[in-house]
Amino acid sequence: MKMITAIIRPEKVDEVLNALEQNNIPGVTITEVLGRGEQGGVCLQYRAGKMQVKTLPKTKLEIVVPDKDVEMLIKVIREHARTGKKGDGRIFVLPVEAAAWVRTDEYITG
Amino acid sequence: MKMITAIIRPEKVDEVLNALEQNNIPGVTITEVLGRGEQGGVCLQYRAGKMQVKTLPKTKLEIVVPDKDVEMLIKVIREHARTGKKGDGRIFVLPVEAAAWVRTDEYITG
Amino acid sequence: MKMITAIIRPEKVDEVLNALEQNNIPGVTITEVLGRGEQGGVCLQYRAGKMQVKTLPKTKLEIVVPDKDVEMLIKVIREHARTGKKGDGRIFVLPVEAAAWVRTDEYITG
Amino acid sequence: MDLDTGATAWVLISAALVLMMVPAVGLFYGGMVRKKNVISTMMLSFVALALGIVQWIIIGYSLAFGADVAGVIGWSLDYIGLSGVPIDGVTGGIPDILFICFQMMFACLALAILTSGIVGRVKMSSYIVLGLLWLTLVYAPLAHWAWGGGWAYSLGALDFAGGTVVHISSGFAALALAIVIGKRVGYGKQMFRPHNIPMTLIGGMFLVVGWFGFNAGSALAANQLAASAFLVTAASAATGALTWMALSWKSGKPNSLGFISGAIAGLVGITPAAGYVNVGGGLLIGIITAAVCYAALSWRIKAGLDESLDAWAVHGMGGFAGAILTGVFAVSAICGVGGLLEGNVMQFGIQILDAVIAVVYAFGMTFVIGWIINKTMGLRVTEDEEYIGMDLAQHGEQA
Amino acid sequence: MDLDTGATAWVLISAALVLMMVPAVGLFYGGMVRKKNVISTMMLSFVALALGIVQWIIIGYSLAFGADVAGVIGWSLDYIGLSGVPIDGVTGGIPDILFICFQMMFACLALAILTSGIVGRVKMSSYIVLGLLWLTLVYAPLAHWAWGGGWAYSLGALDFAGGTVVHISSGFAALALAIVIGKRVGYGKQMFRPHNIPMTLIGGMFLVVGWFGFNAGSALAANQLAASAFLVTAASAATGALTWMALSWKSGKPNSLGFISGAIAGLVGITPAAGYVNVGGGLLIGIITAAVCYAALSWRIKAGLDESLDAWAVHGMGGFAGAILTGVFAVSAICGVGGLLEGNVMQFGIQILDAVIAVVYAFGMTFVIGWIINKTMGLRVTEDEEYIGMDLAQHGEQA
Amino acid sequence: MDLDTGATAWVLISAALVLMMVPAVGLFYGGMVRKKNVISTMMLSFVALALGIVQWIIIGYSLAFGADVAGVIGWSLDYIGLSGVPIDGVTGGIPDILFICFQMMFACLALAILTSGIVGRVKMSSYIVLGLLWLTLVYAPLAHWAWGGGWAYSLGALDFAGGTVVHISSGFAALALAIVIGKRVGYGKQMFRPHNIPMTLIGGMFLVVGWFGFNAGSALAANQLAASAFLVTAASAATGALTWMALSWKSGKPNSLGFISGAIAGLVGITPAAGYVNVGGGLLIGIITAAVCYAALSWRIKAGLDESLDAWAVHGMGGFAGAILTGVFAVSAICGVGGLLEGNVMQFGIQILDAVIAVVYAFGMTFVIGWIINKTMGLRVTEDEEYIGMDLAQHGEQA
Ligand SMILES: Nc1ncnc2c1ncn2[C@@H]1O[C@H](COP(=O)(O)OP(=O)(O)O)[C@@H](O)[C@H]1O
Ligand SMILES: Nc1ncnc2c1ncn2[C@@H]1O[C@H](COP(=O)(O)OP(=O)(O)O)[C@@H](O)[C@H]1O
Ligand SMILES: Nc1ncnc2c1ncn2[C@@H]1O[C@H](COP(=O)(O)OP(=O)(O)O)[C@@H](O)[C@H]1O
C-alpha cells in the first residue's frame, strides 16, 4: 500500500472529494494546513499598509490505497485540483507497510 | 522504527492516551482531522431541513516506536478506541528511517 | 526523497522557516498539533485551583527533500528550534517514493 | 407638547439599540457562511450602517418625512443635509433631531438585512452603489407611505415599528437580488456548512435585545404603550422560538439555528403589531409567524433558490404575515382600531392591500436596480475570487 | 403616583439589560465547556429565556405577585395569562406591565444560571419539563416570599435585587440537580479544559454590563437610589474581581477566569444589598463575597462534585453571603433600616433566617423535582450521546 | 434644579454603555494580537475596569472634581473614599453620585485604551502599579483641567466628552510607554498577523454603540443637546469609516480593519466637539480625523515604532485633531461659542494651546512613570515568557 499525501487548494477540496468518491475511493483523512512553496504568499491589508504573508492555507489529503491505484489517484487529484497557477500543490507517495482496522481485527500488509 | 498513524474517534482520545502512557509510550503527536470512510457521515440540521455531511471530525495520533512495539501498540489502540461501530478508524504503519532529537544531538536510525 | 517531519515549539516556527528559506528550502507544510513527550505538560489555572495538562501545542513541519539534503536540514532545524529544554521536539525521517506536481505533469521518483 | 425627558431618554437608548442591531445582523449572518466569507459578510452590514447614516442625512430623511408629494414621496429642501432642521425643535415630547436619528437606524438596518441575498459573491463597489440607490428608491418611499404621510398612512394602514417598511422591503429585496445575482458557485452541489454557529447565536442574541428598542422604542414615549409593546414583543419572540424548535424537532432535532430563527420570525411578526395587540395576540403571532417562515424557508431550500441567509423567508414572509396578523389581532382598547377579531374587515383588507403593494414595489424596484447595476458595473465578483473567498479577494483579510 | 417617564425609561432599558444577561449566561458557560457541548450549553440559556417568558405570562406572575395566600404563594385569577391586567395601570410611577416585564426577566435568568449543574448531559426534553416545574414550584414561591407579600416580606427581610430569589435559588438548585443527575462521564479522570476562554470573558462582560440594569433597575426609579445602587454595584464587582485575582495569584497565576468569577461573585454579593449599603459597604461586600465563593469553589473541586460551572459556589454561596452581609452593612440613612454595624441584631437574624430557609427550600424542592423527572422521563442522555457530544447528539449541530 | 428623572435615566444607561466600552476595548485589541496573547490583552482592559473603579472611589474623584487648587488639581477631603458625598445630592437635574459613576467609567476607559502600547510584553504586577499611578498622576489632573475647574476650564477650552481628557491622554501615554518598554521580540522581522479579525469587529461594534453613551451622555441631560450630539456622532463615525476605507482601497483593498479604525477615528474626532457642532461639522470632522489618523498610523508603521495597537495614531492624534477641529467648527447657535469658521480665532487658539499642553503633559508624565517602574520593578516579562505567550506565562491559560 501507499499513502498518497496531497496538499491542495482549500477551494478545490470539495471537487476532489467528490471525484474520489466517484472513483470508489471513499477513505480519506483531511487536515487544514499552512503551506509555503513557489506560490510566494499573499498580500494582506492591515489597518493602514500591507503585509506580505508567505504561508497560505492549504488542505492536506491523506489517502491510503493499494499500489495499483496510485497512478489513477494522482490523475484524479490533478484533474480536479489543477488551476494551472502556482500554488496548486504537491502530491507525495509514501510507502505503507501495514494497515489495521480499529473496529475489527483485520490487518493487512504490503 | 515505525510511525503508527491512527485515526480514531475524538471521544476516545483521552482513553487511548492514558492507555499508551500506562504502556510506557508517552510520545505522541495529535492532530484534529476530518475523515471520510465507511461510516457515511452525519445528518446535520439546518434552520429548516437537514444536510448530510460526509466528513466527520476524527483525531489522528502519530506515534513513532521501535519495530518491536508495533504489535503491542496496535493492540492497545484497538482495545481502547473500539466501539464496534463503523467509524472506529484505521491504523497505518509507515516506515521511519531515522529519528533525531532537537534538544540534543541524538540521532538514531533503523 | 525523504519527508522530514519535525515537531517543534510554536514559538520557534518563524525562525526555522526563515532559516529554511535562506538555505533554499522554501517548500514546507505546516500543521498545528498537540504533542506529548518528556516535557510533561503544563499547569493551567482554573477559576480556583489548577489542572495539569499533558499535551502541549506544537507545530509540525513536513518537508520533502532529496536524500542529500536531509542532514543539512536536520542541522538547520536543530540550530533554530533548540532551546535546550525538554519539549524542543523531534525530527523523523520517512521515505518518499515519488513526488508529483498538481499544476504540471511533473513526476519524480526516488 | 414640551420636551419629555423620560421619553427622550428612552428613544435615545432605543436608537442606540437599533444601531447595535445593524452590526448584529453582520454577526448573525457571519456565522452562517463559510469561513472564507465571514469578514466580507460582516462588512456588508457594517458598511450598511455607514452608508445609511450618510444617505439619511443628505437625502433620505427629506424623501421619507418631507412634505408629502401626491402620496408617494416626501420632499423638503430644508431637510436636504438636515440644513434647515432647527436644533431645538420638539414634537410629541421628543427632539425632532432624535426622531431623525431613530429613523435613520431603521434605514441602515433594512439595508443590512437585505445583504442576505448577495453574500459570498457581491462586489463591494457595486454593493455601495446598490445600497445608496436602494435606500433612495425603495426604502425612502416605503417609509414615506407608512409613516411620512403617504397613501398608506392616509388609508390608515397599521405598521407600528416597520414590519412593512423594514422587513417586507428588505426581505423581498433580498429575494430579487438573489435572482439577479444568481447562485453561489457550487450551491446545491456542495454542502455550505455554517462555519460558526455560536457566532450566529451571539448575533441573534443582540438582535433580540436590540429589538426591544426597535419595537418598544417605536412608541416614541416611555409610557404604558412602550411597556405593552415590550411585553408583546417578548411574548412573540418566545413562542416563535419554541414553535420553530418544535417544528424542527418533529422532523429531526431541536436545533439552535432553528430556535434563533424562530425567535427572529416571532420578532418580525410582532413588529407591525407591537403597539396594537395584547399579550394573547403576541403569543399567537409568534406561533403563526414562525410556522409561516418555517414553511417559506423549507420551500426556498427545495426550490433551490440561493437567497443565502433567508431574509426573504424570515423577514419578507414574516413581515407579510405580521402585517396581516396586525389586521387580525388589533385591539381597539389599546390603539383605537380593532382587527378582524373585533369584526373590522375593513382594517384587515387595508393591511393586506398595504402588504401586497409593498411586496410588489420592493421586489420589482429592487429587481430593476439590481438588473441595471449588473448590466453596467456587474454585481458579481469573478468565479476565481469566489473560490478564493470574499475575505481574501475583496478585503485582503483572513478570519 | 402619576406616570414618571424617566423612571419608565430606566426600567424599560433595565428590563432589556436583564434580558441580555440570559443569553450572556449561555455565552459565559459556553466558553467553559468542551467544544462538543458549546451549542448545547448556550441553548440551555436561550431556551430558559423562551420558557421563562411563556411561563411568567401564563402563571408565574400570578403565583409570585398575585394576592397573598397564607404567606407562601400568590394567586389571582386575573393574572393568569395576564388577561385581567389593565393596559394603563401605573404603580409607583411605572406602568404595571413594565413591572411584569422586568420581573419576568429575573425568572428567566435564574433558570439560565441553574443549568450549570446539568450541562453536557441533560436531555433537552427533560430540561424543558424541569424548567417549567422549577419556575413554578421553586422560583415563583421564592419571589412571592421576598417581593410579593409573602412571609419574608412581612418579616422585613431585605433582598434588593434578588440575592435570595435569583442567586440562592438557582445556585442551590444547580447543586441539587448535579447530585441527582450525576457526574459527566470521565469527570475527575480526564481534563475538561474550557474550550474558549475569550468566549467566557465576552459573556462575563455582558453579565457585568447587564447587572447594572439588574441592580440599579431594581430601584424601579431613576433617582438617587438607582445611582447609589449603580455605584455600590460597580464597587463590589471591582473588589470582587481583584480579590479573586489576588487569591488565585497567591496559589499560582492571576488568571482571567478567576478575575471574571470574582467580578460575578462581587455582583452576586451586592445584589441583595445594592439599595441598602453605601460605597464602603460595597467595597467590602465584594471582597468578602469573592473570598467566600473562592473557598466554596475550591471545596467543590476537592469534593469531586460535578456541579459543572459553579453556579452553586458563585451564585448560591455568593447569594448566601450577600444576604447576610446585607444584614451587616445596611445603612439606615439610605434605606431606613440599619444592619449589624448599626447594632441592629434583629435585622441580621432575619437575614440569616431568610437565607437559610431559601437554601433549604430551593435545594430540597429542586432535588425532589429532579428526582421525579429522573425516575420518569430520565434526566440524562445515553452515555453514547454524551461521548459524541451534546451538540451533535441533541441538536444535530457542530460548533 | 430638581431631580430630572429623564436625564437621570439617560445618564444611568450612558454610564453602563461607557462601562461596556472598557471590556470592548479588550475585545477590539484582543482580535488584533497573536493567538498566544489574546487572553492577556483582554485582561489588561478588564483589570483597567476594576482598578479604575477602586482608584476613582478612593482618590480619583477628589483629585479631578474636588475644590480647585491653583488651577492644576482638585482636592476635597470629603471626596476621599466618597465618604462625605451625600446620598441624595442633585446637581443639574441628576444625582451627584450618578455624575461620579459616569465620570468613573471615563477613567477606566482611558486606562484600557492605553494598554495598546504595552500588550504582549507587560508584566501584570507592573501594569497594576502603572495603572494606579497613571490614573492618579495623569488622568485625574487632565480631567480636573478640562472639567473640574482647572486652568483649561477657566480659559474656556472646549472638550465636550473627553477628546483631550480621554483620547489625547491615553493615546500619547501609549506612545510613551511603547518607547519605554520597547518592541515586542521579533517585531519588524516576523509577521504579527491579527489572529481573529471578527473578534476585533465585534469589539469595534460595541465601542461604536457605547460611544453614543459616551458622547450623547455627556450632555448630562436627555434633551435636544443630547440628540444633537447623537446625530453628529453618528455622522462622524460614518464618514470616518468611509474615508479610511476609501484610503485603504486606493492603496489596495477596502479592508474591514481599516473600516472599523476609521469609524473609531471619526468617533474620537467628534468626541470633544459633539455638543458644539452641527451635522455638517460632524460629517467633515469624520473625514478629516480619519485622514489624519490614517496618515499617523502609516507613519508609525514606517517609523518602526511598536505602539502595537495604534492608540497613539487613532486616539492620540485623533483626539488632537478633534480638539482643534472643535475650535474650527463650533457653532454659536448650539453652544454659545463659535469657532474659526465664525471668525473666532481666539477659541481656535485656545483649543490648540489646550491640546498641545495635554500632549506634552500626558506624554512626559507617562514617560516618567513608565521609566521609573521599568527601573524598579521592571515593566517587561522575560524574553522566554514573551516567546511562550502572555496567556500561558502570565495567566496560566490558553485561548
Ligand atoms: N518540499 C515540500 N515539502 C513539503 N510540502 C511542500 C513542499 N513543496 C510544496 N509543498 C506544499 O505544497 C504547497 C503548494 O506548493 P507551491 O510550490 O506553492 O505550488 P505549486 O507546487 O503549484 O507550484 C505548499 O503551500 C506546501 O504546503
Ligand atoms: N483509505 C484511507 N486513507 C486514509 N484515511 C482513511 C482511509 N480509510 C479510512 N480513513 C480514515 O479513517 C476514518 C474511519 O474510517 P471509517 O471507514 O469511517 O471507519 P471504520 O474503519 O471503523 O469502518 C475515516 O474517517 C478516515 O479519516
Ligand atoms: N515517539 C513519538 N512519536 C511521535 N511524536 C513524538 C514522539 N516523541 C515526541 N513526540 C513529539 O515531540 C514533541 C516533543 O517531545 P518532548 O519529549 O516533549 O521533547 P524533547 O524531545 O525535547 O524531550 C512531543 O510534544 C510530541 O509532539
mmCIF file with all atom_site columns, N, CA, C and O in Angstrom, chain D residues 192-221:
data_model
loop_
_atom_site.group_PDB
_atom_site.id
_atom_site.type_symbol
_atom_site.label_atom_id
_atom_site.label_alt_id
_atom_site.label_comp_id
_atom_site.label_asym_id
_atom_site.label_entity_id
_atom_site.label_seq_id
_atom_site.pdbx_PDB_ins_code
_atom_site.Cartn_x
_atom_site.Cartn_y
_atom_site.Cartn_z
_atom_site.occupancy
_atom_site.B_iso_or_equiv
_atom_site.pdbx_formal_charge
_atom_site.auth_seq_id
_atom_site.auth_comp_id
_atom_site.auth_asym_id
_atom_site.auth_atom_id
_atom_site.pdbx_PDB_model_num
ATOM 1   N N  . PHE D 1 192 ? -22.757 23.747 2.089  1.00 0.00 ? 192 PHE D N  1
ATOM 2   C CA . PHE D 1 192 ? -22.281 25.018 2.637  1.00 0.00 ? 192 PHE D CA 1
ATOM 3   C C  . PHE D 1 192 ? -22.593 25.005 4.130  1.00 0.00 ? 192 PHE D C  1
ATOM 4   O O  . PHE D 1 192 ? -23.662 25.458 4.547  1.00 0.00 ? 192 PHE D O  1
ATOM 5   N N  . ARG D 1 193 ? -21.668 24.504 4.907  1.00 0.00 ? 193 ARG D N  1
ATOM 6   C CA . ARG D 1 193 ? -21.939 24.418 6.354  1.00 0.00 ? 193 ARG D CA 1
ATOM 7   C C  . ARG D 1 193 ? -21.722 25.749 7.041  1.00 0.00 ? 193 ARG D C  1
ATOM 8   O O  . ARG D 1 193 ? -20.727 26.419 6.783  1.00 0.00 ? 193 ARG D O  1
ATOM 9   N N  . PRO D 1 194 ? -22.645 26.125 7.918  1.00 0.00 ? 194 PRO D N  1
ATOM 10  C CA . PRO D 1 194 ? -22.423 27.319 8.742  1.00 0.00 ? 194 PRO D CA 1
ATOM 11  C C  . PRO D 1 194 ? -21.109 27.127 9.489  1.00 0.00 ? 194 PRO D C  1
ATOM 12  O O  . PRO D 1 194 ? -20.933 26.091 10.136 1.00 0.00 ? 194 PRO D O  1
ATOM 13  N N  . HIS D 1 195 ? -20.212 28.072 9.395  1.00 0.00 ? 195 HIS D N  1
ATOM 14  C CA . HIS D 1 195 ? -18.879 27.782 9.936  1.00 0.00 ? 195 HIS D CA 1
ATOM 15  C C  . HIS D 1 195 ? -18.751 28.066 11.421 1.00 0.00 ? 195 HIS D C  1
ATOM 16  O O  . HIS D 1 195 ? -17.786 27.657 12.053 1.00 0.00 ? 195 HIS D O  1
ATOM 17  N N  . ASN D 1 196 ? -19.706 28.813 11.980 1.00 0.00 ? 196 ASN D N  1
ATOM 18  C CA . ASN D 1 196 ? -19.546 29.174 13.391 1.00 0.00 ? 196 ASN D CA 1
ATOM 19  C C  . ASN D 1 196 ? -20.900 29.493 14.011 1.00 0.00 ? 196 ASN D C  1
ATOM 20  O O  . ASN D 1 196 ? -21.299 30.649 14.121 1.00 0.00 ? 196 ASN D O  1
ATOM 21  N N  . ILE D 1 197 ? -21.591 28.441 14.424 1.00 0.00 ? 197 ILE D N  1
ATOM 22  C CA . ILE D 1 197 ? -22.944 28.626 14.948 1.00 0.00 ? 197 ILE D CA 1
ATOM 23  C C  . ILE D 1 197 ? -22.964 29.483 16.220 1.00 0.00 ? 197 ILE D C  1
ATOM 24  O O  . ILE D 1 197 ? -23.843 30.325 16.378 1.00 0.00 ? 197 ILE D O  1
ATOM 25  N N  . PRO D 1 198 ? -21.998 29.332 17.130 1.00 0.00 ? 198 PRO D N  1
ATOM 26  C CA . PRO D 1 198 ? -22.022 30.231 18.285 1.00 0.00 ? 198 PRO D CA 1
ATOM 27  C C  . PRO D 1 198 ? -21.995 31.707 17.874 1.00 0.00 ? 198 PRO D C  1
ATOM 28  O O  . PRO D 1 198 ? -22.646 32.541 18.511 1.00 0.00 ? 198 PRO D O  1
ATOM 29  N N  . MET D 1 199 ? -21.243 32.038 16.842 1.00 0.00 ? 199 MET D N  1
ATOM 30  C CA . MET D 1 199 ? -21.236 33.423 16.370 1.00 0.00 ? 199 MET D CA 1
ATOM 31  C C  . MET D 1 199 ? -22.637 33.859 15.946 1.00 0.00 ? 199 MET D C  1
ATOM 32  O O  . MET D 1 199 ? -23.086 34.959 16.269 1.00 0.00 ? 199 MET D O  1
ATOM 33  N N  . THR D 1 200 ? -23.324 32.984 15.254 1.00 0.00 ? 200 THR D N  1
ATOM 34  C CA . THR D 1 200 ? -24.692 33.301 14.847 1.00 0.00 ? 200 THR D CA 1
ATOM 35  C C  . THR D 1 200 ? -25.600 33.460 16.064 1.00 0.00 ? 200 THR D C  1
ATOM 36  O O  . THR D 1 200 ? -26.446 34.356 16.106 1.00 0.00 ? 200 THR D O  1
ATOM 37  N N  . LEU D 1 201 ? -25.398 32.619 17.058 1.00 0.00 ? 201 LEU D N  1
ATOM 38  C CA . LEU D 1 201 ? -26.225 32.742 18.265 1.00 0.00 ? 201 LEU D CA 1
ATOM 39  C C  . LEU D 1 201 ? -25.940 34.050 18.993 1.00 0.00 ? 201 LEU D C  1
ATOM 40  O O  . LEU D 1 201 ? -26.856 34.695 19.515 1.00 0.00 ? 201 LEU D O  1
ATOM 41  N N  . ILE D 1 202 ? -24.682 34.452 19.030 1.00 0.00 ? 202 ILE D N  1
ATOM 42  C CA . ILE D 1 202 ? -24.364 35.725 19.683 1.00 0.00 ? 202 ILE D CA 1
ATOM 43  C C  . ILE D 1 202 ? -25.007 36.875 18.918 1.00 0.00 ? 202 ILE D C  1
ATOM 44  O O  . ILE D 1 202 ? -25.620 37.770 19.498 1.00 0.00 ? 202 ILE D O  1
ATOM 45  N N  . GLY D 1 203 ? -24.855 36.842 17.598 1.00 0.00 ? 203 GLY D N  1
ATOM 46  C CA . GLY D 1 203 ? -25.502 37.874 16.792 1.00 0.00 ? 203 GLY D CA 1
ATOM 47  C C  . GLY D 1 203 ? -27.007 37.877 17.018 1.00 0.00 ? 203 GLY D C  1
ATOM 48  O O  . GLY D 1 203 ? -27.623 38.935 17.167 1.00 0.00 ? 203 GLY D O  1
ATOM 49  N N  . GLY D 1 204 ? -27.577 36.683 17.061 1.00 0.00 ? 204 GLY D N  1
ATOM 50  C CA . GLY D 1 204 ? -29.018 36.593 17.283 1.00 0.00 ? 204 GLY D CA 1
ATOM 51  C C  . GLY D 1 204 ? -29.407 37.163 18.632 1.00 0.00 ? 204 GLY D C  1
ATOM 52  O O  . GLY D 1 204 ? -30.423 37.853 18.773 1.00 0.00 ? 204 GLY D O  1
ATOM 53  N N  . MET D 1 205 ? -28.566 36.907 19.619 1.00 0.00 ? 205 MET D N  1
ATOM 54  C CA . MET D 1 205 ? -28.843 37.427 20.958 1.00 0.00 ? 205 MET D CA 1
ATOM 55  C C  . MET D 1 205 ? -28.906 38.957 20.943 1.00 0.00 ? 205 MET D C  1
ATOM 56  O O  . MET D 1 205 ? -29.778 39.567 21.558 1.00 0.00 ? 205 MET D O  1
ATOM 57  N N  . PHE D 1 206 ? -28.006 39.583 20.206 1.00 0.00 ? 206 PHE D N  1
ATOM 58  C CA . PHE D 1 206 ? -28.042 41.039 20.170 1.00 0.00 ? 206 PHE D CA 1
ATOM 59  C C  . PHE D 1 206 ? -29.169 41.567 19.287 1.00 0.00 ? 206 PHE D C  1
ATOM 60  O O  . PHE D 1 206 ? -29.697 42.657 19.536 1.00 0.00 ? 206 PHE D O  1
ATOM 61  N N  . LEU D 1 207 ? -29.548 40.786 18.287 1.00 0.00 ? 207 LEU D N  1
ATOM 62  C CA . LEU D 1 207 ? -30.733 41.182 17.537 1.00 0.00 ? 207 LEU D CA 1
ATOM 63  C C  . LEU D 1 207 ? -31.952 41.180 18.449 1.00 0.00 ? 207 LEU D C  1
ATOM 64  O O  . LEU D 1 207 ? -32.760 42.108 18.438 1.00 0.00 ? 207 LEU D O  1
ATOM 65  N N  . VAL D 1 208 ? -32.067 40.129 19.245 1.00 0.00 ? 208 VAL D N  1
ATOM 66  C CA . VAL D 1 208 ? -33.212 40.036 20.146 1.00 0.00 ? 208 VAL D CA 1
ATOM 67  C C  . VAL D 1 208 ? -33.219 41.222 21.119 1.00 0.00 ? 208 VAL D C  1
ATOM 68  O O  . VAL D 1 208 ? -34.234 41.902 21.297 1.00 0.00 ? 208 VAL D O  1
ATOM 69  N N  . VAL D 1 209 ? -32.080 41.479 21.738 1.00 0.00 ? 209 VAL D N  1
ATOM 70  C CA . VAL D 1 209 ? -32.010 42.579 22.696 1.00 0.00 ? 209 VAL D CA 1
ATOM 71  C C  . VAL D 1 209 ? -32.348 43.904 22.012 1.00 0.00 ? 209 VAL D C  1
ATOM 72  O O  . VAL D 1 209 ? -33.157 44.702 22.502 1.00 0.00 ? 209 VAL D O  1
ATOM 73  N N  . GLY D 1 210 ? -31.740 44.127 20.852 1.00 0.00 ? 210 GLY D N  1
ATOM 74  C CA . GLY D 1 210 ? -31.964 45.389 20.155 1.00 0.00 ? 210 GLY D CA 1
ATOM 75  C C  . GLY D 1 210 ? -33.408 45.592 19.746 1.00 0.00 ? 210 GLY D C  1
ATOM 76  O O  . GLY D 1 210 ? -33.898 46.721 19.680 1.00 0.00 ? 210 GLY D O  1
ATOM 77  N N  . TRP D 1 211 ? -34.083 44.473 19.493 1.00 0.00 ? 211 TRP D N  1
ATOM 78  C CA . TRP D 1 211 ? -35.449 44.562 19.007 1.00 0.00 ? 211 TRP D CA 1
ATOM 79  C C  . TRP D 1 211 ? -36.386 45.247 20.002 1.00 0.00 ? 211 TRP D C  1
ATOM 80  O O  . TRP D 1 211 ? -37.427 45.776 19.641 1.00 0.00 ? 211 TRP D O  1
ATOM 81  N N  . PHE D 1 212 ? -36.006 45.219 21.275 1.00 0.00 ? 212 PHE D N  1
ATOM 82  C CA . PHE D 1 212 ? -36.851 45.890 22.252 1.00 0.00 ? 212 PHE D CA 1
ATOM 83  C C  . PHE D 1 212 ? -36.735 47.406 22.098 1.00 0.00 ? 212 PHE D C  1
ATOM 84  O O  . PHE D 1 212 ? -37.698 48.132 22.362 1.00 0.00 ? 212 PHE D O  1
ATOM 85  N N  . GLY D 1 213 ? -35.596 47.888 21.642 1.00 0.00 ? 213 GLY D N  1
ATOM 86  C CA . GLY D 1 213 ? -35.505 49.297 21.277 1.00 0.00 ? 213 GLY D CA 1
ATOM 87  C C  . GLY D 1 213 ? -36.302 49.578 20.017 1.00 0.00 ? 213 GLY D C  1
ATOM 88  O O  . GLY D 1 213 ? -36.981 50.596 19.889 1.00 0.00 ? 213 GLY D O  1
ATOM 89  N N  . PHE D 1 214 ? -36.191 48.652 19.099 1.00 0.00 ? 214 PHE D N  1
ATOM 90  C CA . PHE D 1 214 ? -36.883 48.761 17.812 1.00 0.00 ? 214 PHE D CA 1
ATOM 91  C C  . PHE D 1 214 ? -38.400 48.859 18.019 1.00 0.00 ? 214 PHE D C  1
ATOM 92  O O  . PHE D 1 214 ? -39.043 49.777 17.519 1.00 0.00 ? 214 PHE D O  1
ATOM 93  N N  . ASN D 1 215 ? -38.947 47.926 18.754 1.00 0.00 ? 215 ASN D N  1
ATOM 94  C CA . ASN D 1 215 ? -40.401 47.878 18.914 1.00 0.00 ? 215 ASN D CA 1
ATOM 95  C C  . ASN D 1 215 ? -40.918 48.807 20.007 1.00 0.00 ? 215 ASN D C  1
ATOM 96  O O  . ASN D 1 215 ? -41.811 49.624 19.771 1.00 0.00 ? 215 ASN D O  1
ATOM 97  N N  . ALA D 1 216 ? -40.367 48.652 21.216 1.00 0.00 ? 216 ALA D N  1
ATOM 98  C CA . ALA D 1 216 ? -40.875 49.475 22.313 1.00 0.00 ? 216 ALA D CA 1
ATOM 99  C C  . ALA D 1 216 ? -40.442 50.929 22.132 1.00 0.00 ? 216 ALA D C  1
ATOM 100 O O  . ALA D 1 216 ? -41.119 51.851 22.567 1.00 0.00 ? 216 ALA D O  1
ATOM 101 N N  . GLY D 1 217 ? -39.309 51.130 21.475 1.00 0.00 ? 217 GLY D N  1
ATOM 102 C CA . GLY D 1 217 ? -38.879 52.493 21.176 1.00 0.00 ? 217 GLY D CA 1
ATOM 103 C C  . GLY D 1 217 ? -39.803 53.175 20.186 1.00 0.00 ? 217 GLY D C  1
ATOM 104 O O  . GLY D 1 217 ? -39.909 54.401 20.164 1.00 0.00 ? 217 GLY D O  1
ATOM 105 N N  . SER D 1 218 ? -40.473 52.384 19.352 1.00 0.00 ? 218 SER D N  1
ATOM 106 C CA . SER D 1 218 ? -41.368 52.966 18.355 1.00 0.00 ? 218 SER D CA 1
ATOM 107 C C  . SER D 1 218 ? -42.595 53.611 18.962 1.00 0.00 ? 218 SER D C  1
ATOM 108 O O  . SER D 1 218 ? -43.355 54.283 18.262 1.00 0.00 ? 218 SER D O  1
ATOM 109 N N  . ALA D 1 219 ? -42.795 53.404 20.250 1.00 0.00 ? 219 ALA D N  1
ATOM 110 C CA . ALA D 1 219 ? -43.848 54.156 20.936 1.00 0.00 ? 219 ALA D CA 1
ATOM 111 C C  . ALA D 1 219 ? -43.471 55.632 20.992 1.00 0.00 ? 219 ALA D C  1
ATOM 112 O O  . ALA D 1 219 ? -44.320 56.496 21.197 1.00 0.00 ? 219 ALA D O  1
ATOM 113 N N  . LEU D 1 220 ? -42.206 55.919 20.792 1.00 0.00 ? 220 LEU D N  1
ATOM 114 C CA . LEU D 1 220 ? -41.672 57.286 20.881 1.00 0.00 ? 220 LEU D CA 1
ATOM 115 C C  . LEU D 1 220 ? -42.051 57.941 22.210 1.00 0.00 ? 220 LEU D C  1
ATOM 116 O O  . LEU D 1 220 ? -42.179 59.160 22.301 1.00 0.00 ? 220 LEU D O  1
ATOM 117 N N  . ALA D 1 221 ? -42.209 57.113 23.203 1.00 0.00 ? 221 ALA D N  1
ATOM 118 C CA . ALA D 1 221 ? -42.550 57.609 24.525 1.00 0.00 ? 221 ALA D CA 1
ATOM 119 C C  . ALA D 1 221 ? -42.193 56.536 25.537 1.00 0.00 ? 221 ALA D C  1
ATOM 120 O O  . ALA D 1 221 ? -42.049 55.363 25.178 1.00 0.00 ? 221 ALA D O  1
#
